[in-house]
GROMACS .gro file of C-alpha atoms in nm:
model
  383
    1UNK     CA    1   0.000   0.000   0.000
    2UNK     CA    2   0.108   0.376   0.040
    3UNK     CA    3   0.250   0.471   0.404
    4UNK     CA    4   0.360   0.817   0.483
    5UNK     CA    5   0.593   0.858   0.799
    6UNK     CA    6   0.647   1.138   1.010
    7UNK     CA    7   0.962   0.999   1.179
    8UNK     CA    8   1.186   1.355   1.227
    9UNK     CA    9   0.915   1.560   1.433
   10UNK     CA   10   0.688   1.857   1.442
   11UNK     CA   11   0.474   1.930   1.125
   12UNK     CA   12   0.491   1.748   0.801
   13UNK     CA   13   0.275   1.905   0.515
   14UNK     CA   14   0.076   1.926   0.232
   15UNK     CA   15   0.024   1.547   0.157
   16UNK     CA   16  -0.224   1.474  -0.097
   17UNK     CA   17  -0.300   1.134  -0.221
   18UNK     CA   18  -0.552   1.068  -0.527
   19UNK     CA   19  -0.678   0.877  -0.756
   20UNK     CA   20  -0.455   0.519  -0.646
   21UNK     CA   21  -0.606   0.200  -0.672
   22UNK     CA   22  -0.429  -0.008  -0.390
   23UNK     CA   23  -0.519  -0.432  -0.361
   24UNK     CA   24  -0.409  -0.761  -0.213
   25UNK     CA   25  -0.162  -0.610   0.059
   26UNK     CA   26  -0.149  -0.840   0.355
   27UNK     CA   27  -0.451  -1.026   0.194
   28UNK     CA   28  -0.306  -1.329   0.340
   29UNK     CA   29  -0.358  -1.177   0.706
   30UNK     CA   30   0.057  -1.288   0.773
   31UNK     CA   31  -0.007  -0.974   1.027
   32UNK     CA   32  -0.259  -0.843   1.197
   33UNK     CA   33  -0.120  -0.467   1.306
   34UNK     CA   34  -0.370  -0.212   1.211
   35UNK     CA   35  -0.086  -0.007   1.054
   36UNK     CA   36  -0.084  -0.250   0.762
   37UNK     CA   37  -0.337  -0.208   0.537
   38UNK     CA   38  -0.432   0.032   0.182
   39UNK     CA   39  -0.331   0.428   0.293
   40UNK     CA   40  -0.133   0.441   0.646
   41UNK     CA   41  -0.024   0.756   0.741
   42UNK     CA   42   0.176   0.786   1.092
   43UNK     CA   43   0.323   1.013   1.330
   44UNK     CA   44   0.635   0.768   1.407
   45UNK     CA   45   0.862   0.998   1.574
   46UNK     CA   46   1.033   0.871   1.859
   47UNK     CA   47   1.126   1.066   2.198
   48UNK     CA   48   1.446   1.194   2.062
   49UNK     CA   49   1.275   1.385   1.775
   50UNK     CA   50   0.977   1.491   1.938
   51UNK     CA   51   0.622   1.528   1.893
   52UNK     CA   52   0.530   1.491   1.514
   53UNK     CA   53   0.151   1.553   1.325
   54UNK     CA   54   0.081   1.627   0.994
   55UNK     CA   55  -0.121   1.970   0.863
   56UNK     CA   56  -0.380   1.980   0.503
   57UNK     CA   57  -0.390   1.576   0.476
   58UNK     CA   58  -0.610   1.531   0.211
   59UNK     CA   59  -0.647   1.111   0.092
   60UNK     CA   60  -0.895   1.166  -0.194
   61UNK     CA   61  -1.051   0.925  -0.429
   62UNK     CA   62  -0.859   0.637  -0.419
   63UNK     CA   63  -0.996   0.242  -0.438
   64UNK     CA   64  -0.893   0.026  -0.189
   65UNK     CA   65  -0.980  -0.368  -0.228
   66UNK     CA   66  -0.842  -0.658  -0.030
   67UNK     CA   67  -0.606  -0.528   0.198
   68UNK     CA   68  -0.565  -0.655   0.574
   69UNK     CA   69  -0.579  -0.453   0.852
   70UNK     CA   70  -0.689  -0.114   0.750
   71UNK     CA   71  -0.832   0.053   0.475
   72UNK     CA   72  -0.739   0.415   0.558
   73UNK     CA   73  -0.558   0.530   0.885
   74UNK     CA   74  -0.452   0.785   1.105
   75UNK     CA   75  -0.250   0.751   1.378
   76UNK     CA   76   0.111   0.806   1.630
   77UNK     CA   77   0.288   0.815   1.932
   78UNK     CA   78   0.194   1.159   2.008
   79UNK     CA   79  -0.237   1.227   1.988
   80UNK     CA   80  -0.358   1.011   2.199
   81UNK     CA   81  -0.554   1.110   2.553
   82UNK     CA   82  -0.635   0.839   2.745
   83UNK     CA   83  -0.223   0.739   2.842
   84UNK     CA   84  -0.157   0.395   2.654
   85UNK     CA   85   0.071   0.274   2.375
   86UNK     CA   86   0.141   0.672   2.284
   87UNK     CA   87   0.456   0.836   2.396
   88UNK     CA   88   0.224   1.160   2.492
   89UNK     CA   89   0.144   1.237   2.860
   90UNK     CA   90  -0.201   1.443   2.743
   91UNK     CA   91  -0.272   1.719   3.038
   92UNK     CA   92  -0.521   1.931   2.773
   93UNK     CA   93  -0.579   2.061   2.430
   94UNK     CA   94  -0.301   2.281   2.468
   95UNK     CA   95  -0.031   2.103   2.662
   96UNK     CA   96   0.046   1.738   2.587
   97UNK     CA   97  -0.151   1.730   2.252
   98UNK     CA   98  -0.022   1.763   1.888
   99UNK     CA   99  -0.309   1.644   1.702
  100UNK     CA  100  -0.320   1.677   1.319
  101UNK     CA  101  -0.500   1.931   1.128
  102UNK     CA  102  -0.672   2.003   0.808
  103UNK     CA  103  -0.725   1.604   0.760
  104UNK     CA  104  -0.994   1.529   0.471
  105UNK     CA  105  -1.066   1.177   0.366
  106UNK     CA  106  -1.326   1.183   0.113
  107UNK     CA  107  -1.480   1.023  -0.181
  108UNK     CA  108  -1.282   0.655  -0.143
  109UNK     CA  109  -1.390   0.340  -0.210
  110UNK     CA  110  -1.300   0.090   0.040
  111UNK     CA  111  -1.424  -0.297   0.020
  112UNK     CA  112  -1.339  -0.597   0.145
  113UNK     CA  113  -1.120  -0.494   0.440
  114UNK     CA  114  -0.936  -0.729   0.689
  115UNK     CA  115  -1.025  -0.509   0.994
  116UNK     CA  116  -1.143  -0.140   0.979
  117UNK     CA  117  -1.235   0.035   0.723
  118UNK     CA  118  -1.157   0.435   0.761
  119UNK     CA  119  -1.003   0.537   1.136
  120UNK     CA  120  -0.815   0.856   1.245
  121UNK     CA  121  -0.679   0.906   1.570
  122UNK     CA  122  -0.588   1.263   1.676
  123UNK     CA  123  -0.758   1.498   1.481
  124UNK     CA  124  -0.945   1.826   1.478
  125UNK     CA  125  -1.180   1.978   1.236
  126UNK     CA  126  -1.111   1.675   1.036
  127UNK     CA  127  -1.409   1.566   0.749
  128UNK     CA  128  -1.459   1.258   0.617
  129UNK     CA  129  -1.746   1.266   0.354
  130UNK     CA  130  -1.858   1.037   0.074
  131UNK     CA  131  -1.685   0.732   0.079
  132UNK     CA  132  -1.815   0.366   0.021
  133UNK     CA  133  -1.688   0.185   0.282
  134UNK     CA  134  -1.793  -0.225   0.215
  135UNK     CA  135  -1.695  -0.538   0.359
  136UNK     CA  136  -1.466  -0.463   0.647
  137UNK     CA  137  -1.366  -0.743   0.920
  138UNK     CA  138  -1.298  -1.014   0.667
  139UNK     CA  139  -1.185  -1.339   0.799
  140UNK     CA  140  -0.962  -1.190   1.072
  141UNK     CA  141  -0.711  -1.442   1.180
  142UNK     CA  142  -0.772  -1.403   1.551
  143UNK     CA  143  -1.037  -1.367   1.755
  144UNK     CA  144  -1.146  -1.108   2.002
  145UNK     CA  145  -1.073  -0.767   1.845
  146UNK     CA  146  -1.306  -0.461   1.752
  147UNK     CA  147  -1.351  -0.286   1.411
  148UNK     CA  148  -1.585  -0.126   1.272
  149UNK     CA  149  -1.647   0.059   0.940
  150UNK     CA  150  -1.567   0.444   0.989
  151UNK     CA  151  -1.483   0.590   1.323
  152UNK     CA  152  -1.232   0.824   1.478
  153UNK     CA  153  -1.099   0.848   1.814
  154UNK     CA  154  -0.896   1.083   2.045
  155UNK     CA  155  -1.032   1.393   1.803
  156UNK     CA  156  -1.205   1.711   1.818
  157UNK     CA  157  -1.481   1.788   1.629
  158UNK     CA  158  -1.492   1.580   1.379
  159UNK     CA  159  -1.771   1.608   1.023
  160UNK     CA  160  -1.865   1.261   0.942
  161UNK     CA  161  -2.114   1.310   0.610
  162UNK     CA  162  -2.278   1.149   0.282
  163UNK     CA  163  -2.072   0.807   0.353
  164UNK     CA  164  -2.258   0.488   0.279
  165UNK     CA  165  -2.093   0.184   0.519
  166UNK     CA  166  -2.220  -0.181   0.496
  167UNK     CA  167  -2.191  -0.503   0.519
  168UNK     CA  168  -1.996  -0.505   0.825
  169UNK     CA  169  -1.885  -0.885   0.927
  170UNK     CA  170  -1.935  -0.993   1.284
  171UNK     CA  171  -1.755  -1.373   1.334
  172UNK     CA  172  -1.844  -1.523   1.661
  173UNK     CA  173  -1.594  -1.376   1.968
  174UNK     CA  174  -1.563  -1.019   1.787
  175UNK     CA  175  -1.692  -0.686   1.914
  176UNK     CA  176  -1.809  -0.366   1.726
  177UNK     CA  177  -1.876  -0.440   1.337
  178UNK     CA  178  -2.079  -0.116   1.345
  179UNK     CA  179  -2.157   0.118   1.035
  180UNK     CA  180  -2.006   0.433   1.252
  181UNK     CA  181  -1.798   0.395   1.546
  182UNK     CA  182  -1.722   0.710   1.815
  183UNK     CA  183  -1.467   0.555   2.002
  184UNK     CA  184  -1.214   0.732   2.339
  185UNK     CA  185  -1.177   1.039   2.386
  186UNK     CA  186  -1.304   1.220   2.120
  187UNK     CA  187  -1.534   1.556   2.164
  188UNK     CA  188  -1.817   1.735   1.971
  189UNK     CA  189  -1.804   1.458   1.669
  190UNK     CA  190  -2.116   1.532   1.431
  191UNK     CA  191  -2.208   1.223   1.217
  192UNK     CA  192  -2.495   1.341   0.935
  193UNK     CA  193  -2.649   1.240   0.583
  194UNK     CA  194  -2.514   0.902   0.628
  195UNK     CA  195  -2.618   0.572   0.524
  196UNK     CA  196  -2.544   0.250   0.688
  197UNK     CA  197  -2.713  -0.154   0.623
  198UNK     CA  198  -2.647  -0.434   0.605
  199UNK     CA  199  -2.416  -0.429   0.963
  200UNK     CA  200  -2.353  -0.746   1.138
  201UNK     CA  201  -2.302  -0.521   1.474
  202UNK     CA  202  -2.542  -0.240   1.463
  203UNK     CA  203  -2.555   0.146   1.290
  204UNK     CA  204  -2.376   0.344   1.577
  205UNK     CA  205  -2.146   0.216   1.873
  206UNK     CA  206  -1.993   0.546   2.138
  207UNK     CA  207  -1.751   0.451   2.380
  208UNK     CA  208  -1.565   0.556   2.655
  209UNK     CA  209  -1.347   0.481   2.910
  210UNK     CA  210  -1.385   0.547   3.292
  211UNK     CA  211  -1.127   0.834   3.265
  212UNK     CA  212  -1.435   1.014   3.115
  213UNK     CA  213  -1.670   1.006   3.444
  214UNK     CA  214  -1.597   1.412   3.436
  215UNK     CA  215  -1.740   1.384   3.112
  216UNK     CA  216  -1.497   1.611   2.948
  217UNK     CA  217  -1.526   1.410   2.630
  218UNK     CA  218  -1.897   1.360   2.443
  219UNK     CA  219  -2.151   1.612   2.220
  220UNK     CA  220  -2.159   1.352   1.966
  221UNK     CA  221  -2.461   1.418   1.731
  222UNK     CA  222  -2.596   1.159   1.489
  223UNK     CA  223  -2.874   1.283   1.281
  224UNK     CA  224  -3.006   1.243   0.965
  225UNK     CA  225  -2.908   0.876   0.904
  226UNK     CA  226  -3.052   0.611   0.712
  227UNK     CA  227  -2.961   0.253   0.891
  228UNK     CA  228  -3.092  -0.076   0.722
  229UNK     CA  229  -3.103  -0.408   0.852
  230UNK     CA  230  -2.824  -0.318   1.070
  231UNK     CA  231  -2.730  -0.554   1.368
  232UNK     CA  232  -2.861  -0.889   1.215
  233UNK     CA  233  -2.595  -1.067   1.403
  234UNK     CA  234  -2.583  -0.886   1.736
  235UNK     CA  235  -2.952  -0.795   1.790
  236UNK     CA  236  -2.936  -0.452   1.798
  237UNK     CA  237  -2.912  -0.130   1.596
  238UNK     CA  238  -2.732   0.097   1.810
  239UNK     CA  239  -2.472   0.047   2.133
  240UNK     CA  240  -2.372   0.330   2.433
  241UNK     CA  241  -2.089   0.181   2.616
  242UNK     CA  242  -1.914   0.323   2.864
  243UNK     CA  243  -1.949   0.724   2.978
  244UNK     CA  244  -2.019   0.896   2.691
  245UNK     CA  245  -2.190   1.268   2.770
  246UNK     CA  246  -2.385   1.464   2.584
  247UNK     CA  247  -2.479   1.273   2.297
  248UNK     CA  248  -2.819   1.335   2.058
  249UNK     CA  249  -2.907   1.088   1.828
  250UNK     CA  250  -3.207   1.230   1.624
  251UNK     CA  251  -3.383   1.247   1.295
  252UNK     CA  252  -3.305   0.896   1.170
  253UNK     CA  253  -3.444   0.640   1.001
  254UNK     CA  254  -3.393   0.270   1.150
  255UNK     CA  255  -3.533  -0.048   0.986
  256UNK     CA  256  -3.432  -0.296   1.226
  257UNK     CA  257  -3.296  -0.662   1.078
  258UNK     CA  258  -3.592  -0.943   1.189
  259UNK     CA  259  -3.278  -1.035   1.432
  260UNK     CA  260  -3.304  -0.738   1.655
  261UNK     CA  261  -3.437  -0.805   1.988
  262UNK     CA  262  -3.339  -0.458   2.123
  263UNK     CA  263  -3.340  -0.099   1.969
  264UNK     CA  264  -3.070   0.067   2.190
  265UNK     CA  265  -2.837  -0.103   2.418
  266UNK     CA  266  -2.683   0.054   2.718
  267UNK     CA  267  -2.371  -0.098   2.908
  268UNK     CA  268  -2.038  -0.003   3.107
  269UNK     CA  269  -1.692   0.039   3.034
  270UNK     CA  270  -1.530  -0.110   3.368
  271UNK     CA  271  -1.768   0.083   3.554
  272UNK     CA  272  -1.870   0.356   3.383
  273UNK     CA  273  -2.204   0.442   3.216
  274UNK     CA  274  -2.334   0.675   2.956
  275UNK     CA  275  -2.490   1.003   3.061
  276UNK     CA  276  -2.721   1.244   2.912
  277UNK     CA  277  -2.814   1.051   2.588
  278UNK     CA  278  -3.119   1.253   2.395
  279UNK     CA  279  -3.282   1.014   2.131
  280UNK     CA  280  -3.531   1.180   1.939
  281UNK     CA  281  -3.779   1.217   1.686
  282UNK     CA  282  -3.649   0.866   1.504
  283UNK     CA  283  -3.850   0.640   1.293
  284UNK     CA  284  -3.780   0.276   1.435
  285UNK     CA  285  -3.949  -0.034   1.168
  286UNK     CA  286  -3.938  -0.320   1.424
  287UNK     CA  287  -4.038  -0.598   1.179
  288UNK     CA  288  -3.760  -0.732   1.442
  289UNK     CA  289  -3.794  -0.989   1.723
  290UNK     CA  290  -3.886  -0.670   2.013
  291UNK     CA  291  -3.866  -0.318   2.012
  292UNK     CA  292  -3.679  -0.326   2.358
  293UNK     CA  293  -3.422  -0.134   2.467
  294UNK     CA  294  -3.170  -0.269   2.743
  295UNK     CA  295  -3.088   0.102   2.934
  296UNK     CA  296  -2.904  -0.098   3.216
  297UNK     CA  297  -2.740   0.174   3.483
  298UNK     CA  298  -2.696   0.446   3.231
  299UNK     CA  299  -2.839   0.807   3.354
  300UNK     CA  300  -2.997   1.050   3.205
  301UNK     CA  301  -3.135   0.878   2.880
  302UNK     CA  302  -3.433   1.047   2.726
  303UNK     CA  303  -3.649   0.919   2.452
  304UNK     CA  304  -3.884   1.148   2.334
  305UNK     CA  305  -4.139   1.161   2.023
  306UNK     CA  306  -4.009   0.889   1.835
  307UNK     CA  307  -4.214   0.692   1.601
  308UNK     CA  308  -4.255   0.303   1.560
  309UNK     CA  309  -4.427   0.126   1.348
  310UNK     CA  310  -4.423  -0.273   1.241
  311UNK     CA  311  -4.459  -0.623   1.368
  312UNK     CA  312  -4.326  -0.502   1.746
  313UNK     CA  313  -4.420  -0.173   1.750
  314UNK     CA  314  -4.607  -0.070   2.082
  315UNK     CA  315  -4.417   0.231   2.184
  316UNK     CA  316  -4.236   0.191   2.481
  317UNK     CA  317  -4.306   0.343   2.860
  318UNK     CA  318  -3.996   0.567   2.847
  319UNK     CA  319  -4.036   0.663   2.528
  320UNK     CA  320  -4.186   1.070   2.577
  321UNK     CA  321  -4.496   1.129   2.345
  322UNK     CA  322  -4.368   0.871   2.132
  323UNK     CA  323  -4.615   0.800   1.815
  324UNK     CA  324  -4.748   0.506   1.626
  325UNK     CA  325  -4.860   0.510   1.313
  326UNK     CA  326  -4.767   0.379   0.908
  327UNK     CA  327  -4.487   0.662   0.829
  328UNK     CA  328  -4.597   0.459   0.457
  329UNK     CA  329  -4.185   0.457   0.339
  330UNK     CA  330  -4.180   0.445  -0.016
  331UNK     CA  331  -4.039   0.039  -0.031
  332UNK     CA  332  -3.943  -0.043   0.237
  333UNK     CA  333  -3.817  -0.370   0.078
  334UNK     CA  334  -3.576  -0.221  -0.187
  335UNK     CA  335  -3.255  -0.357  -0.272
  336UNK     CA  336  -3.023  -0.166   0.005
  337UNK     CA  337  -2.640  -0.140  -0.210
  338UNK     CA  338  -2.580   0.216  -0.310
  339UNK     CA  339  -2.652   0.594  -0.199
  340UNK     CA  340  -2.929   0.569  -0.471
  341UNK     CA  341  -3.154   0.351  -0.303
  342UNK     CA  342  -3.194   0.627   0.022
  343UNK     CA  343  -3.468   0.758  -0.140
  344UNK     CA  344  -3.719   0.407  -0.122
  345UNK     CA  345  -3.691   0.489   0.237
  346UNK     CA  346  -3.838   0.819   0.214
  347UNK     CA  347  -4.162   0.860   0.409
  348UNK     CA  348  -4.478   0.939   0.218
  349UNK     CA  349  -4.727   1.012   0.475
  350UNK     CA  350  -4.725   1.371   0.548
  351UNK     CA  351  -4.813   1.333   0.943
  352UNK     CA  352  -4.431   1.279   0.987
  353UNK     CA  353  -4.440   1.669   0.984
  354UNK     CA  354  -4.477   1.746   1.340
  355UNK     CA  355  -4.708   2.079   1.355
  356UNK     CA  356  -4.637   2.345   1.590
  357UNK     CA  357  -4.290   2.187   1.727
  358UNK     CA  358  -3.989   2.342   1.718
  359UNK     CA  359  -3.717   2.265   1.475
  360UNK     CA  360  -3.411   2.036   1.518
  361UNK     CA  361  -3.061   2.194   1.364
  362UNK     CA  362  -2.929   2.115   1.053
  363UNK     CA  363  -3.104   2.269   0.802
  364UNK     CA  364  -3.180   2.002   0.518
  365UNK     CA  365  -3.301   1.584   0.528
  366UNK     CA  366  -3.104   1.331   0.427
  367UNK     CA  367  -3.199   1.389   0.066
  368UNK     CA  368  -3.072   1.729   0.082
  369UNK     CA  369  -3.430   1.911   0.082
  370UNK     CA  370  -3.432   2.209   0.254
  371UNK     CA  371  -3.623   2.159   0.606
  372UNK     CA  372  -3.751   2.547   0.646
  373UNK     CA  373  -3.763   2.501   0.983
  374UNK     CA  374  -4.029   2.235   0.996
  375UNK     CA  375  -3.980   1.981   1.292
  376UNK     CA  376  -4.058   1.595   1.167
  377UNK     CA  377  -3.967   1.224   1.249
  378UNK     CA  378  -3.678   0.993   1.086
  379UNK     CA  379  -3.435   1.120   0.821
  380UNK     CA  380  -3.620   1.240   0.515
  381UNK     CA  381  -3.948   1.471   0.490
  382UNK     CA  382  -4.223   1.299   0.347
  383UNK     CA  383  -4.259   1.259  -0.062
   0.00000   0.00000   0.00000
């Protein structure tokens, strides 16, 4: 594949890589390092050098096929926050830190990936937007390891947008295998106009660790998403793990795999529990085994005016105001491969307007239509 090291120290520039078609490296999984893999770029410097990052990173349509661990990656010794394998002892933003900067990843095609498919640790203000990201966790060759299909970690405000991320792999022993993935330590992530299916572990995982208890680290959004038949092999569609603050998760449209027994599952990270967890105004299609939700110890969840309709649909006691009704989705049994099929998920019945309520942020639905300022349920206004 292509790796660019930063091995002397402080910035290194202006490294733009387009238009590469990069296959079969590692494909016979003789390693299993997740800085082997299709585009690796690394902050390598050692203690005698000094803290290195890189500044205006842009990895830009390039096709990646068959490569083992990674697709595209981010990472080094020196942008971490929770104190690990990095040479970095963070105290804050500004002492401790040397995250990189101006970091776009956008319009790639990634498929058939031994681990992850697109991850970046140590970033701020960095985008991600329209990749394919297909087939990742591929006949790993051991057992008990996470990935997951785009995520980012240790990072500051981070634009996740207009990606489509499928057909995630779950083997038996394995964690995540998630569409999108906010992982430690990262702050104010927004994750919007997105489309995920087809995902043996869900549409969304956040984690934390028990460092976080402050809850210095959260505000991730997720809105506007389209997830379908996500979680068919670990029953659920999305996962809070661990003390994640702050985080809204509304405006989406879930069809739930027949294999989900639970819509949202809640659970620690040695100890720790999310808190302050807003899910709202979704459209949930439970043609699934329950509509449950397993909320376990967390605090401060709040589901409010979400709608569900199909085979387990009775709203749920928690849920605030929630609705039920036939949002009457265009077909709902469409083929799911490509960005082109979002729009046989778009809602026909016009009730999904919700009259005289105020407006979430963003501005436009997952189809791009302007939303005026009119507050409605799932991803899309109606057609």
């Amino acid at each position: 594949g292509i790796h660019v090291v930063n091995t002397a120290g402080g910035v290194m520039k202006h490294i733009h890589i387009r238009n590469c078609r990069i296959s079969h490296v590692n494909d016979d999984r003789h390693s299993y390092s997740r800085d082997d893999g299709g585009i690796i770029c690394s902050s390598w410097s050692e203690q005698e050098q000094g803290p290195g990052w890189f500044d205006d990173l842009l990895i830009e349509d390039n096709e990646i096929y068959d490569v083992c661990r990674t697709g595209i990656l981010l990472t080094g010794f020196w942008a971490n926050r929770t104190k690990g394998w990095a040479y970095n002892d963070y105290v804050s933003d500004t002492e401790g830190w040397w995250p990189s900067y101006g970091v776009v990843i956008r319009g790639n095609r990634v498929e058939r990936i031994g681990g992850d498919g697109i991850f970046i640790i140590g970033t701020v203000d960095a985008v991600i937007e329209w990749n394919t990201v297909y087939y990742i966790n591929t006949d790993p060759p051991k057992v008990q390891v996470c990935n997951a299909g785009i995520w980012p970690q240790a990072s500051n405000n981070c634009l996740i947008q207009f990606n489509e991320s499928a057909h995630a792999h779950k083997p038996d022993g394995f964690g995540d295998a998630q569409g999108f993935d906010v992982d430690y330590d990262c702050i104010d992530t927004l994750i919007q106009y997105n489309y995920t299916h087809d995902n043996g572990g869900g549409a969304l995982t956040q984690t934390d660790t028990p460092e976080n208890a402050s809850g210095r680290y959260g505000g991730t959004i997720f809105r506007n998403n389209l997830s379908v038949n996500d979680g068919h092999i670990r029953g659920e569609i999305l996962c809070l793990w661990g003390p994640n603050h702050r985080s809204v998760i509304e405006n989406n449209t879930f069809i739930a795999a027949k294999e989900v027994d639970r819509l949202v599952e809640v659970g620690d990270e040695a100890g720790g529990y999310p808190d302050g967890v807003t899910i709202r105004r979704n459209i949930f299609i439970c043609n699934c085994k329950d509509n449950n939700s397993h909320l376990s110890e967390g605090k401060n969840i709040v589901f409010e005016e979400n709608l569900y309709w199909g085979e387990k649909s009775e709203p749920r006691e928690w849920d605030k105001d929630a609705m039920h009704f036939d949002p009457g989705l265009i077909d709902v049994n469409a083929p799911h491969d490509g960005m082109d099929m979002i729009m046989n998920f778009a809602p026909r019945n016009k009730d999904v307007i919700l009259k005289g309520r105020p407006a979430a942020e963003g501005g436009k639905d997952l189809l791009g239509e302007n939303t005026d300022g009119t507050a409605y349920v799932g991803a899309m206004l109606p057609r």
